[in-house]
């Protein structure tokens, strides 16, 4: 809330790796894995997704999803009709949120985990970040529309811009001095 106080805590006997608010902000989906051997990336994993009341944290339901790999990331489409789940095996699965049935699935087969999912504002496309690649998919067919190599960018406070190389120590020192100067003036 506005005071910064903890409203509730998600508790689970299974690890949680992914969170996604529903578009109405009334539901918080949590995902991780359940059942099997929880050893260091070994054994059998089953996706474990819970839908929680965002106001109370109470579990509303645990949909019976068909995923057989650990949930690494998830996102709701802005229209609320779809929940996308990315797993550690590199699969992207889209679920219909009215029936919790699998709408589409696409596996890359290379065992590179999905790291992040983002839907377009019109819910027609989904972008996946996985192992230094950005992939754009069409939601209706899950056809891959574009793939780009992801190059991490670094923020340079001197130029107020993102760049491929991190800022130098001198640039960071100048930016820190400017930051300190501005905040000292604001506090006076």
C-alpha positions as a Python dict, from the first residue, in 0.01 Angstrom:
ca = {
    (1, 'X'): (0, 0, 0),
    (2, 'X'): (99, 368, 4),
    (3, 'X'): (274, 332, 341),
    (4, 'X'): (503, 59, 213),
    (5, 'X'): (366, -189, 467),
    (6, 'X'): (347, -555, 368),
    (7, 'X'): (-17, -635, 295),
    (8, 'X'): (29, -1010, 271),
    (9, 'X'): (289, -1271, 190),
    (10, 'X'): (258, -1554, -59),
    (11, 'X'): (339, -1873, 126),
    (12, 'X'): (399, -2199, -48),
    (13, 'X'): (575, -2525, 22),
    (14, 'X'): (711, -2506, -334),
    (15, 'X'): (954, -2248, -479),
    (16, 'X'): (797, -1953, -660),
    (17, 'X'): (984, -1800, -955),
    (18, 'X'): (719, -1606, -1148),
    (19, 'X'): (453, -1345, -1067),
    (20, 'X'): (191, -1173, -1282),
    (21, 'X'): (-93, -938, -1194),
    (22, 'X'): (-414, -985, -1388),
    (23, 'X'): (-520, -678, -1588),
    (24, 'X'): (-786, -596, -1329),
    (25, 'X'): (-522, -607, -1051),
    (26, 'X'): (-758, -830, -851),
    (27, 'X'): (-562, -1150, -920),
    (28, 'X'): (-195, -1230, -872),
    (29, 'X'): (-72, -1544, -1047),
    (30, 'X'): (231, -1716, -893),
    (31, 'X'): (431, -1991, -1058),
    (32, 'X'): (717, -2225, -982),
    (33, 'X'): (738, -2601, -966),
    (34, 'X'): (597, -2887, -767),
    (35, 'X'): (638, -3261, -721),
    (36, 'X'): (944, -3465, -802),
    (37, 'X'): (1310, -3419, -724),
    (38, 'X'): (1395, -3059, -633),
    (39, 'X'): (1770, -3111, -665),
    (40, 'X'): (1987, -2858, -845),
    (41, 'X'): (1810, -2847, -1184),
    (42, 'X'): (1765, -3222, -1176),
    (43, 'X'): (1467, -3450, -1153),
    (44, 'X'): (1108, -3416, -1264),
    (45, 'X'): (936, -3080, -1241),
    (46, 'X'): (571, -2997, -1277),
    (47, 'X'): (448, -2643, -1325),
    (48, 'X'): (275, -2510, -1017),
    (49, 'X'): (53, -2208, -1080),
    (50, 'X'): (-172, -2050, -819),
    (51, 'X'): (-419, -1767, -863),
    (52, 'X'): (-429, -1550, -554),
    (53, 'X'): (-666, -1275, -446),
    (54, 'X'): (-444, -967, -475),
    (55, 'X'): (-611, -795, -178),
    (56, 'X'): (-578, -1082, 69),
    (57, 'X'): (-322, -1321, -80),
    (58, 'X'): (-565, -1609, -37),
    (59, 'X'): (-539, -1876, -307),
    (60, 'X'): (-850, -1862, -527),
    (61, 'X'): (-762, -2162, -742),
    (62, 'X'): (-484, -2380, -872),
    (63, 'X'): (-560, -2449, -1236),
    (64, 'X'): (-469, -2798, -1356),
    (65, 'X'): (-221, -2699, -1623),
    (66, 'X'): (-50, -2947, -1851),
    (67, 'X'): (300, -2801, -1822),
    (68, 'X'): (571, -3045, -1723),
    (69, 'X'): (852, -2800, -1660),
    (70, 'X'): (931, -2534, -1403),
    (71, 'X'): (753, -2202, -1460),
    (72, 'X'): (1017, -1930, -1505),
    (73, 'X'): (803, -1636, -1617),
    (74, 'X'): (441, -1549, -1683),
    (75, 'X'): (230, -1260, -1808),
    (76, 'X'): (-137, -1185, -1860),
    (77, 'X'): (-247, -1037, -2189),
    (78, 'X'): (-390, -685, -2142),
    (79, 'X'): (-739, -809, -2238),
    (80, 'X'): (-714, -1074, -1964),
    (81, 'X'): (-808, -1358, -2200),
    (82, 'X'): (-466, -1524, -2199),
    (83, 'X'): (-200, -1620, -1946),
    (84, 'X'): (138, -1684, -2106),
    (85, 'X'): (382, -1914, -1928),
    (86, 'X'): (749, -1957, -2014),
    (87, 'X'): (931, -2254, -1871),
    (88, 'X'): (1285, -2371, -1811),
    (89, 'X'): (1274, -2599, -2116),
    (90, 'X'): (1221, -2300, -2346),
    (91, 'X'): (851, -2364, -2407),
    (92, 'X'): (597, -2086, -2438),
    (93, 'X'): (241, -2191, -2353),
    (94, 'X'): (-70, -1974, -2377),
    (95, 'X'): (-375, -2058, -2166),
    (96, 'X'): (-733, -1940, -2210),
    (97, 'X'): (-813, -1781, -1872),
    (98, 'X'): (-1187, -1851, -1894),
    (99, 'X'): (-1143, -2229, -1918),
    (100, 'X'): (-775, -2278, -1823),
    (101, 'X'): (-724, -2489, -2132),
    (102, 'X'): (-410, -2477, -2340),
    (103, 'X'): (-465, -2243, -2633),
    (104, 'X'): (-124, -2271, -2802),
    (105, 'X'): (222, -2405, -2725),
    (106, 'X'): (557, -2354, -2888),
    (107, 'X'): (877, -2526, -2786),
    (108, 'X'): (1218, -2429, -2913),
    (109, 'X'): (1370, -2761, -2807),
    (110, 'X'): (1703, -2616, -2701),
    (111, 'X'): (1650, -2621, -2323),
    (112, 'X'): (1717, -2245, -2290),
    (113, 'X'): (1479, -2113, -2027),
    (114, 'X'): (1230, -1836, -2095),
    (115, 'X'): (1323, -1535, -1885),
    (116, 'X'): (1048, -1279, -1947),
    (117, 'X'): (719, -1241, -2136),
    (118, 'X'): (545, -919, -2240),
    (119, 'X'): (221, -889, -2438),
    (120, 'X'): (155, -607, -2684),
    (121, 'X'): (-109, -354, -2572),
    (122, 'X'): (-364, -503, -2817),
    (123, 'X'): (-293, -861, -2693),
    (124, 'X'): (-209, -977, -3047),
    (125, 'X'): (163, -1038, -2994),
    (126, 'X'): (388, -1163, -2720),
    (127, 'X'): (760, -1098, -2681),
    (128, 'X'): (982, -1353, -2508),
    (129, 'X'): (1331, -1294, -2374),
    (130, 'X'): (1539, -1609, -2360),
    (131, 'X'): (1912, -1668, -2352),
    (132, 'X'): (2021, -1345, -2518),
    (133, 'X'): (1743, -1353, -2777),
    (134, 'X'): (1430, -1146, -2809),
    (135, 'X'): (1154, -1331, -2992),
    (136, 'X'): (828, -1183, -3120),
    (137, 'X'): (533, -1423, -3162),
    (138, 'X'): (185, -1384, -3304),
    (139, 'X'): (-60, -1484, -3026),
    (140, 'X'): (-320, -1637, -3262),
    (141, 'X'): (-75, -1888, -3412),
    (142, 'X'): (241, -1859, -3199),
    (143, 'X'): (428, -1817, -3525),
    (144, 'X'): (770, -1662, -3473),
    (145, 'X'): (760, -1319, -3640),
    (146, 'X'): (1104, -1189, -3552),
    (147, 'X'): (1412, -1296, -3359),
    (148, 'X'): (1691, -1063, -3250),
    (149, 'X'): (2003, -1118, -3054),
    (150, 'X'): (1971, -934, -2724),
    (151, 'X'): (2262, -708, -2641),
    (152, 'X'): (2246, -588, -2282),
    (153, 'X'): (2250, -209, -2259),
    (154, 'X'): (2391, 3, -1980),
    (155, 'X'): (2252, 334, -1862),
    (156, 'X'): (2499, 623, -1885),
    (157, 'X'): (2389, 899, -1645),
    (158, 'X'): (2619, 1153, -1815),
    (159, 'X'): (2445, 1127, -2150),
    (160, 'X'): (2107, 1020, -2007),
    (161, 'X'): (2106, 741, -2263),
    (162, 'X'): (2143, 365, -2296),
    (163, 'X'): (2460, 233, -2458),
    (164, 'X'): (2627, -102, -2536),
    (165, 'X'): (2929, -39, -2312),
    (166, 'X'): (2900, 43, -1942),
    (167, 'X'): (2990, 398, -1839),
    (168, 'X'): (3352, 458, -1743),
    (169, 'X'): (3454, 518, -1382),
    (170, 'X'): (3510, 886, -1463),
    (171, 'X'): (3157, 919, -1608),
    (172, 'X'): (3010, 752, -1299),
    (173, 'X'): (3210, 981, -1065),
    (174, 'X'): (3090, 1295, -1247),
    (175, 'X'): (2729, 1170, -1243),
    (176, 'X'): (2752, 1090, -870),
    (177, 'X'): (2890, 1437, -794),
    (178, 'X'): (2604, 1596, -994),
    (179, 'X'): (2351, 1375, -812),
    (180, 'X'): (2495, 1476, -472),
    (181, 'X'): (2496, 1845, -573),
    (182, 'X'): (2129, 1834, -681),
    (183, 'X'): (2014, 1655, -368),
    (184, 'X'): (2212, 1884, -138),
    (185, 'X'): (2051, 2186, -306),
    (186, 'X'): (1705, 2031, -277),
    (187, 'X'): (1756, 1957, 92),
    (188, 'X'): (1870, 2312, 170),
}
